[in-house]
Amino acid sequence: MSNREIPPSSRVALVEDHERLATLVERGLSAAGIAVDVFHTVAAAWQGLRAQAYAVAIVDRGLPDGDGLALVRRLRAAGNATPCLMLTSRDALRDRVDGLDAGADDYLPKPFALDELAARVRALMRRTPSLRSLAPTFAGLCVEPEHGRMRVGEDHVSLAPAELQIMLSLVRADGQPVRRAALESAAWGTTEAVTPNALDVAVHRLRKKLAAIGGGVSLANVRNLGFALRDDDAAA
């Protein structure tokens, strides 16, 4: 499957070999409602970015098997337009210019505040047409990643990280079916092992949460196609 055929995701790819920093960034972005898949080498990131259409790639310059700029150049040469934010301890003007010339979209020198990183990632996510609204809505139902919840009017319910990513995919599909594989990829990424019934368990919980806040939106199983949101009030 080519990158252009892969459904758009709101997940972020983090290419960082420093395990402690990668863990801190992953936790910080997750707390901001942004799901992260971590890759520790250029080679692993290249394969991951070919397998899934990430919303943003956060790329370190110094990696065990090469410079992160080489990865960005390779992505651009292959026609992959995933927005890229470079992380580096180098803050000289020449290094920033080199990163932008290689096709990077933004540049953040270390050390950095996680709040600033999250803000820059959100700004890059808005460049993707399907992700321009970071709090998408469907039939009065609003998913709010920054608060980790979905809301109808004043009523809201918290969402676990995987549930949040599933709901973002379904709301952005605007009532069209989303295949199981796409929902699993959105919820758990390509680097985490998923049990066969994990999606069904998540869907069961989401149906209960949708019922709890009302609003007339339900989650339907579309035979042979996947799952879709339904506006029950419109169908009545």
Phi, psi and omega in degrees: 000131179281162182300326182291339182268352182278131179303140180297144183239156173259012176279158180242140175263124177251120180252097187209125183271344179280108190297319181294316178296318179300319179295317179297316180294316180301315180293319181296315180289323178298321178295336178268008178083019181247117181280142187230137167250132185257133174235137186259353181222162176299317183297315180294320180295320179301314179294318181294319181287339173280332185275334184219143179273090181287153178289320182210147170246126175258116192238124174282149177286309186268104181239156186302328184247023175147181180274135178302334178297326178297323177296315180298316178300319181294320177299313182295321179296331180273003179084013179274115185259017178309124178302135184239130175247123182271133172252132181199155174274354179273126182236013178290152181303319182299321179293321178294318179297317179300319180295316180292322178294331180284348179114004177290152182260338180204167189213123182230111180285147174277148354283157182221159176274137181298327178297321179292318178300314180299319180296319180291323178296316179299320179298320179289325179299326182292348178287338177277121186310317183287348182247008186301323173268113181278354174231071187291159182230156174210118176051042178088352177269126180243131175259126185243092184301321183297332180258357180061046185207169168236152191219143168232111185062234179269351181271133180216163179217141181287150179237136171293158183309314180294320179297321179299314181292325176296314181294323176300317179296318183290318181294318180292338176284348173055047176091351178275150181294144174241127185294153180306314184299322179292321178291320178297318179295319179295322185281319188237358178072193182255357184254355183249134178289136183237132177287153186303328184258011183300317181294319180297322177295315180297318179297319178301315180293321180294322178298320178293321181290322176298319179294327183292327181262357178066204179100350176076020177251131179235165182247113187255147172269115181262111188308128177067002182239334180127226183231152180210152173278147179233135174270096185294329179293322179290329182279343183290000000 
